[in-house]
C-alpha positions as MATLAB code, in Angstrom:
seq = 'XXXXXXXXXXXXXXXXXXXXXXXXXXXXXXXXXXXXXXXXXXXXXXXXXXXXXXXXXXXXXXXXXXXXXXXXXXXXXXXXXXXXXXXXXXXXXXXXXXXXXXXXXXXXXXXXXXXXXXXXXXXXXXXXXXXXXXXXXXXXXXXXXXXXXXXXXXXXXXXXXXXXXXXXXXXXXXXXXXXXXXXXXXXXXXXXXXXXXXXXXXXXXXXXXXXXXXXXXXXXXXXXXXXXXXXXXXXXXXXXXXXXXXXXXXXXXXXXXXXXXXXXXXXXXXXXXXXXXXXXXXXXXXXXXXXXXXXXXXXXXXXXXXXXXXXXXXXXXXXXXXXXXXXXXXXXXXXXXXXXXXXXXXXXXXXXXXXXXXXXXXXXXXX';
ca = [
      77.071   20.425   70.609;
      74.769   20.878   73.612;
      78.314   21.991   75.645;
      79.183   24.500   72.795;
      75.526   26.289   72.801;
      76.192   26.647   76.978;
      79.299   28.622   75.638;
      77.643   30.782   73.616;
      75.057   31.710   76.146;
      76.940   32.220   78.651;
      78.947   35.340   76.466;
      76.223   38.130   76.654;
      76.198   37.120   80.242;
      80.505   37.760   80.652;
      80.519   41.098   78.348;
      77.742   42.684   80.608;
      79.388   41.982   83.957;
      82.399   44.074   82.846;
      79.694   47.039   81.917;
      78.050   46.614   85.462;
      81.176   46.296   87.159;
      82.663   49.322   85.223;
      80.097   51.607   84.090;
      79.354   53.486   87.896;
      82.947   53.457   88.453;
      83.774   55.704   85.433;
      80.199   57.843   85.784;
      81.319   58.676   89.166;
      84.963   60.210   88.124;
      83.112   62.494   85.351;
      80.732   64.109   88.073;
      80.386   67.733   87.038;
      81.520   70.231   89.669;
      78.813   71.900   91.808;
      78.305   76.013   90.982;
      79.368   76.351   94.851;
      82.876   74.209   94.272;
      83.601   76.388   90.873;
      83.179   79.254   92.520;
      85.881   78.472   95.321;
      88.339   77.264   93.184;
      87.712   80.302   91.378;
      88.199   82.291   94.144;
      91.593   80.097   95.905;
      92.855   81.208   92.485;
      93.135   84.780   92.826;
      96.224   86.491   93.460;
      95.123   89.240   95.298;
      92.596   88.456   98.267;
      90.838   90.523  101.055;
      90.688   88.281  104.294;
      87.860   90.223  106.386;
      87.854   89.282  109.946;
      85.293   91.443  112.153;
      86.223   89.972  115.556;
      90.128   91.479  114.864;
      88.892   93.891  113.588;
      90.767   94.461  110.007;
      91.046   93.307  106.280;
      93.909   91.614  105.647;
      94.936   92.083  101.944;
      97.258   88.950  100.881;
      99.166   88.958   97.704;
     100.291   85.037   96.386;
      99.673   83.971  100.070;
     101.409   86.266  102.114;
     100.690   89.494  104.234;
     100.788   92.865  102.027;
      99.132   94.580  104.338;
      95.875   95.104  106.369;
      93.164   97.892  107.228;
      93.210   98.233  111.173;
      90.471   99.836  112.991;
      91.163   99.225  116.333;
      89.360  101.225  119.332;
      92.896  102.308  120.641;
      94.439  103.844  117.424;
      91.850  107.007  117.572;
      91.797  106.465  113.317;
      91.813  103.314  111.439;
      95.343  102.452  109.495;
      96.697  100.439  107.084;
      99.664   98.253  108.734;
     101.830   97.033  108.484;
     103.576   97.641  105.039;
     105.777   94.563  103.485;
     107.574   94.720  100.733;
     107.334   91.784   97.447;
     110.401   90.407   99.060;
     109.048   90.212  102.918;
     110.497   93.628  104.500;
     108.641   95.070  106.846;
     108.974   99.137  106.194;
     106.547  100.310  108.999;
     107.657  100.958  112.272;
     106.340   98.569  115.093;
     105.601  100.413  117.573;
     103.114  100.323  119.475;
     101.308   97.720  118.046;
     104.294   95.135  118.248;
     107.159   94.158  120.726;
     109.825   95.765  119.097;
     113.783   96.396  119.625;
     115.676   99.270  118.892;
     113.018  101.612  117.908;
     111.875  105.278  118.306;
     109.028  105.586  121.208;
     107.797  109.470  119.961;
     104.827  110.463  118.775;
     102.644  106.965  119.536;
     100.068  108.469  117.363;
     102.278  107.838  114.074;
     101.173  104.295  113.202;
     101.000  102.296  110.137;
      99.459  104.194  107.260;
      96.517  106.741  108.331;
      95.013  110.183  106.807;
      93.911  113.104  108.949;
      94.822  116.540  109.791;
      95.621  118.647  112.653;
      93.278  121.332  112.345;
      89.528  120.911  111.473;
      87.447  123.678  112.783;
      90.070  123.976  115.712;
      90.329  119.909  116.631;
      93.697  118.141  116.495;
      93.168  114.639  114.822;
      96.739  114.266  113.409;
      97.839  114.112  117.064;
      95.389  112.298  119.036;
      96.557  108.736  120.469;
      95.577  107.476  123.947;
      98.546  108.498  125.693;
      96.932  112.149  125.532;
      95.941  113.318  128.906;
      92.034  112.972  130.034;
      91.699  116.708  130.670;
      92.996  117.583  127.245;
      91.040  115.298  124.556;
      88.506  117.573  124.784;
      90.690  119.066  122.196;
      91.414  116.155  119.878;
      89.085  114.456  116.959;
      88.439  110.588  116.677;
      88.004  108.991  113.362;
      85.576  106.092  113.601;
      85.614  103.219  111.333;
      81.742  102.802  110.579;
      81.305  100.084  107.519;
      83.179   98.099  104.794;
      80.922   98.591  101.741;
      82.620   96.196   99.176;
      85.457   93.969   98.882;
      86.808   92.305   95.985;
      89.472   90.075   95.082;
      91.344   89.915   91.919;
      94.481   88.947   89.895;
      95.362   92.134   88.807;
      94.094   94.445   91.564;
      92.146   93.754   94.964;
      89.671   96.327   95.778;
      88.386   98.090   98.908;
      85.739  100.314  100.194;
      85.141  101.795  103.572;
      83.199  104.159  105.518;
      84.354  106.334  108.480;
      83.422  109.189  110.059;
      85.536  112.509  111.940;
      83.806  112.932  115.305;
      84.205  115.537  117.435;
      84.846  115.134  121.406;
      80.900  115.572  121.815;
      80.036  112.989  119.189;
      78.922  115.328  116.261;
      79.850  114.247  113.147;
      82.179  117.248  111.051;
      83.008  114.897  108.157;
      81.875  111.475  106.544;
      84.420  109.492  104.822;
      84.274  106.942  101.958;
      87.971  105.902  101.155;
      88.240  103.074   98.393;
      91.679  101.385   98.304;
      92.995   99.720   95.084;
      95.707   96.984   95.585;
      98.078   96.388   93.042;
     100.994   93.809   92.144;
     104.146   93.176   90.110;
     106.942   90.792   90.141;
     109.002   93.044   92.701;
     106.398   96.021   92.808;
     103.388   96.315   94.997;
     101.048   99.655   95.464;
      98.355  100.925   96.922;
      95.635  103.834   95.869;
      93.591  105.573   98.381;
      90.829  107.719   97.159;
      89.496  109.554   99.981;
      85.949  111.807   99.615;
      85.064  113.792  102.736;
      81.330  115.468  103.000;
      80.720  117.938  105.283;
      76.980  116.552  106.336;
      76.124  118.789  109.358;
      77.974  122.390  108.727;
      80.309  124.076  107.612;
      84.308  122.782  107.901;
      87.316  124.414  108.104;
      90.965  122.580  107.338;
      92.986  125.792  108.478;
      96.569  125.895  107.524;
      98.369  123.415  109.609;
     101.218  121.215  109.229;
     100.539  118.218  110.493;
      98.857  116.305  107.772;
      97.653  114.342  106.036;
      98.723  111.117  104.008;
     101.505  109.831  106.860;
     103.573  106.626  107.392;
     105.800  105.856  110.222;
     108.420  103.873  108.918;
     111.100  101.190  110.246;
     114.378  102.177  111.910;
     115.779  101.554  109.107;
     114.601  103.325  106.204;
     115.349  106.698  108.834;
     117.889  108.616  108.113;
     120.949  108.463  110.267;
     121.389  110.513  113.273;
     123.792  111.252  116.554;
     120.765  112.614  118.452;
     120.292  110.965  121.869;
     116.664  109.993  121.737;
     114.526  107.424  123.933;
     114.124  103.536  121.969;
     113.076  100.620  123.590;
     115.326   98.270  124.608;
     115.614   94.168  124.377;
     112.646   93.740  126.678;
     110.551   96.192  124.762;
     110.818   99.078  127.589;
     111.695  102.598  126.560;
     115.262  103.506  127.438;
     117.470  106.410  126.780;
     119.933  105.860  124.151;
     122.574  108.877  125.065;
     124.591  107.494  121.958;
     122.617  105.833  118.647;
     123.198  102.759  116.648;
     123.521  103.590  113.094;
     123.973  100.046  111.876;
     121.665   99.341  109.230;
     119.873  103.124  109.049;
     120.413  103.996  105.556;
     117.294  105.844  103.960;
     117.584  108.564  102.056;
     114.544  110.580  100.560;
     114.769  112.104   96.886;
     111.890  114.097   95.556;
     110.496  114.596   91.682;
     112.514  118.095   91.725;
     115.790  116.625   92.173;
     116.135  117.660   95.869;
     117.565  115.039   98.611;
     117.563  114.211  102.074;
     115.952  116.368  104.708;
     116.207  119.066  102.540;
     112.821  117.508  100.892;
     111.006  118.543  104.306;
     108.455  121.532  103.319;
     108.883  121.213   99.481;
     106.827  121.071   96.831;
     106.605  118.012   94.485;
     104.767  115.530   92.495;
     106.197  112.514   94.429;
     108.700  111.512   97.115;
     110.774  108.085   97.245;
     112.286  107.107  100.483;
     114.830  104.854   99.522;
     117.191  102.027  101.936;
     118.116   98.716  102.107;
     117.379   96.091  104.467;
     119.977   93.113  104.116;
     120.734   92.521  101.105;
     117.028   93.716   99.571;
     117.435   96.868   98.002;
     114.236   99.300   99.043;
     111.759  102.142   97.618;
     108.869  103.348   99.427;
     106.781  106.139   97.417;
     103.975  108.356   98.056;
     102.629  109.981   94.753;
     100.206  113.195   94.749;
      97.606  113.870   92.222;
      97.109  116.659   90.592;
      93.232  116.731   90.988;
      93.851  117.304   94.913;
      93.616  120.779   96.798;
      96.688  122.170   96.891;
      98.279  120.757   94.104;
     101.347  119.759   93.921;
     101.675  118.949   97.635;
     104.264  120.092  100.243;
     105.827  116.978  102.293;
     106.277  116.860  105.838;
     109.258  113.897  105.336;
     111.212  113.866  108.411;
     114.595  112.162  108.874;
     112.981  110.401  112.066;
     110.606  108.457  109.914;
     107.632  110.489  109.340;
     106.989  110.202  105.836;
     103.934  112.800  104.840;
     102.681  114.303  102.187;
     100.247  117.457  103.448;
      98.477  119.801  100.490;
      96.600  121.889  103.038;
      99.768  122.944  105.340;
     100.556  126.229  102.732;
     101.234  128.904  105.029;
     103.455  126.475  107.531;
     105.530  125.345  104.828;
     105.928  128.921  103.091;
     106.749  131.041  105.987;
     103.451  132.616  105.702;
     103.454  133.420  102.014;
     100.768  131.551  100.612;
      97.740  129.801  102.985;
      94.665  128.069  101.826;
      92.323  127.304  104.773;
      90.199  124.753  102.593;
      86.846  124.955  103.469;
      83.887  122.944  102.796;
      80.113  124.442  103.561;
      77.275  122.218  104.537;
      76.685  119.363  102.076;
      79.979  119.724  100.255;
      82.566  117.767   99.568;
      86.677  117.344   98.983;
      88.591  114.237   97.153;
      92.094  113.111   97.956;
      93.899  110.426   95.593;
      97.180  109.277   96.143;
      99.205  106.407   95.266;
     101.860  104.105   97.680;
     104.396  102.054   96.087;
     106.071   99.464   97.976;
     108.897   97.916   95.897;
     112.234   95.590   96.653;
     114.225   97.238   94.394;
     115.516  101.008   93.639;
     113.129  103.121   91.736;
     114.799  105.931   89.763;
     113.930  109.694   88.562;
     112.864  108.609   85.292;
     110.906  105.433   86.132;
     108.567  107.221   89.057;
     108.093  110.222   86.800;
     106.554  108.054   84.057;
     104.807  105.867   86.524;
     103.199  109.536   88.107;
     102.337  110.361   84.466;
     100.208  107.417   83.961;
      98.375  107.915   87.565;
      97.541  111.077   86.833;
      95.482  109.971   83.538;
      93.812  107.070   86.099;
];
C-alpha cells in the first residue's frame, strides 16, 4: 500500500515534466513576426522593385528579379538616360555603345544613348547633340541636363513608380528649364512598358523650343532591330575599336518600323502619327519596341524622326523641318510657365499588331 501511494505521487510530478520540457519549445515556434520583418517580406514580395544605388549613380528597376532597365545619370552622358532596355524574354534592344564593349556596332552619333529626352534648339543651345566627344572650343554652344534629386520611389506588383528632378543648364550655369519627369513601370506575361511624364518650368525667363529636328523622346537601338543596309559605315570590331566596314553584315538586321497610319519602313521618317512600332527578331524571340504619343502634348500628333540606322524618335516640336516649311510652332514658354510631355514605351517579346497598339493607345490616352 505504502509502494502504491509513492506511485500516485510521483504522477503530477511525470505529467508536469512533459509541460516544462515542452511548453518553451512550442511558445518559441509561435513568436509573432516583428513590424520590421513584415515589412521586408512584404517588400521581397513585390514584383516590380526600384534598386537605388547613389555611388553608381542610377535606379535600377527589376521586374521578377531581373534587369528591365535603369535611370543613368552619369557625369559623362551630358543628360541622364534610361538604359539599357530588355525585353520580358532577356533581349537587349538598346545599342551598347558607348557605355559597353560591344561587337559589330555603329560608332555615330555617341550622344544617342539608352533612352533620353531633349531637344536641339532651346533659346539657340544644342542639347540633343551634346556628348563629350564635342570639341572644347565649341560646347560653349551645347546645353547639359543635370540630374538634381530622386523625389519618390515606389515598388509595386502592378506598376513601380519613379520621380526625378533635373535641370537644362546652359554653358554658364543658368538654369533655362527645371524638370520633374515621373516614370511608371509596368508588366505583363510577355509585355513590359514604361510612361514618362515630363513637366518643364521655365523658372528664370523666357524659353524658346524653335523648330528643330532633332528631338525629343529618342532611343538608340541594337544592330539588330536597324534596318538593313549596304552603306559602308565605321563599327567596332572584335576588340571593341572602331573600324571601317567597306562592306556590312546583314545577318540578323531585320527591323522594320510600321506606324498607326499604315505607312512602313523609312518611309515613317517625318510623318505624322499616334504611335510607331519598330518591329525584329532576335533568335528565335519575336520583337516590338513602341513609342506612343499623347494627345495632350504640343504638337499633337507627333512627327517621328525614326531612322533606319537606329534612331528611334518621336519629336512634336520639329514642324517646320518635317513639313518643308509649311507649318512651324516655335513653342515657347514665358517666365514661370510650364509644358507637359507624356508618352508611353512598350517593350514586348512578341509581335504587336495594328489593331492591338491602336486599342492599347486608346486606353493611354484616357490615363
Amino acid at each position: 500500500m505504502k509502494k502504491t501511494i509513492q506511485k500516485i505521487m510521483a504522477w503530477p510530478f511525470l505529467l508536469i515534466v512533459p509541460i516544462l520540457f515542452f511548453g518553451p519549445i512550442s511558445c518559441k515556434q509561435k513568436k509573432p513576426e516583428t513590424a520590421d520583418q513584415l515589412d521586408l517580406k512584404t517588400t521581397k514580395e513585390k514584383r516590380i522593385q526600384l534598386i537605388r544605388d547613389d555611388a553608381e549613380k542610377k535606379v535600377s528597376v527589376m521586374i521578377d528579379g531581373k534587369l528591365f532597365t535603369a535611370y543613368r545619370y552619369p557625369k559623362n552622358i551630358k543628360k541622364p538616360i534610361l538604359y539599357p532596355l530588355i525585353t520580358p524574354a532577356g533581349s537587349k534592344v538598346t545599342r551598347k555603345y558607348p557605355l559597353e564593349p560591344s561587337v559589330g556596332e555603329r560608332v555615330d552619333h555617341p550622344h544617342q544613348v539608352g533612352v533620353w529626352f531633349n531637344y536641339g534648339n532651346v533659346n539657340g543651345l544644342d542639347f540633343w547633340n551634346n556628348s563629350d566627344s564635342i570639341k572644347v572650343e565649341k560646347r560653349n554652344l551645347y546645353g547639359t541636363i543635370i540630374h538634381k534629386n530622386i523625389l519618390e520611389m515606389e515598388d509595386g506588383d502592378d506598376q513601380g513608380l519613379l520621380k526625378v528632378a533635373m535641370d537644362w543648364i546652359s554653358p554658364k550655369g543658368e538654369v533655362l528649364l527645371t524638370e520633374n519627369t515621373t516614370f511608371i513601370f509596368r508588366r505583363t506575361e510577355a509585355e513590359y512598358s514604361i510612361d514618362r511624364i515630363t513637366n518643364l518650368g521655365a523658372p528664370n525667363g523666357e524659353v524658346l523650343f524653335k523648330d528643330n529636328k532633332e528631338g525629343v523622346l529618342g532611343i538608340r537601338v541594337a544592330r539588330e532591330l536597324e534596318h538593313p543596309s549596304d552603306k559602308p559605315d565605321i563599327f567596332t570590331d572584335t576588340n571593341g575599336l572602331p573600324t571601317a566596314v567597306p562592306v556590312l553584315n546583314n545577318d540578323g538586321v531585320n527591323g522594320k518600323y510600321f506606324n498607326s497610319e499604315g505607312i512602313e519602313g523609312n518611309d515613317c521618317w517625318g510623318k505624322r502619327s499616334n504611335w510607331v512600332n519598330l518591329t525584329s527578331t532576335i533568335g528565335d524571340e519575336k520583337i516590338s519596341l513602341v513609342i506612343m504619343d499623347h494627345k495632350n502634348n504640343p504638337g499633337y500628333p507627333t512627327y517621328w524622326h525614326a531612322r533606319g540606322y537606329g534612331l528611334f524618335a518621336a519629336n512634336p516640336l520639329g514642324q517646320e523641318v518635317f513639313s518643308d516649311g509649311k507649318e512651324s510652332l516655335n513653342l515657347s514658354l514665358q517666365q514661370g510657365e510650364d509644358v507637359t510631355f507624356k508618352h508611353r514605351i512598350i517593350v514586348a517579346s512578341k509581335n504587336l499588331g495594328k489593331s492591338e497598339l491602336d486599342a492599347q493607345f486608346s486606353k493611354f490616352l484616357q490615363e
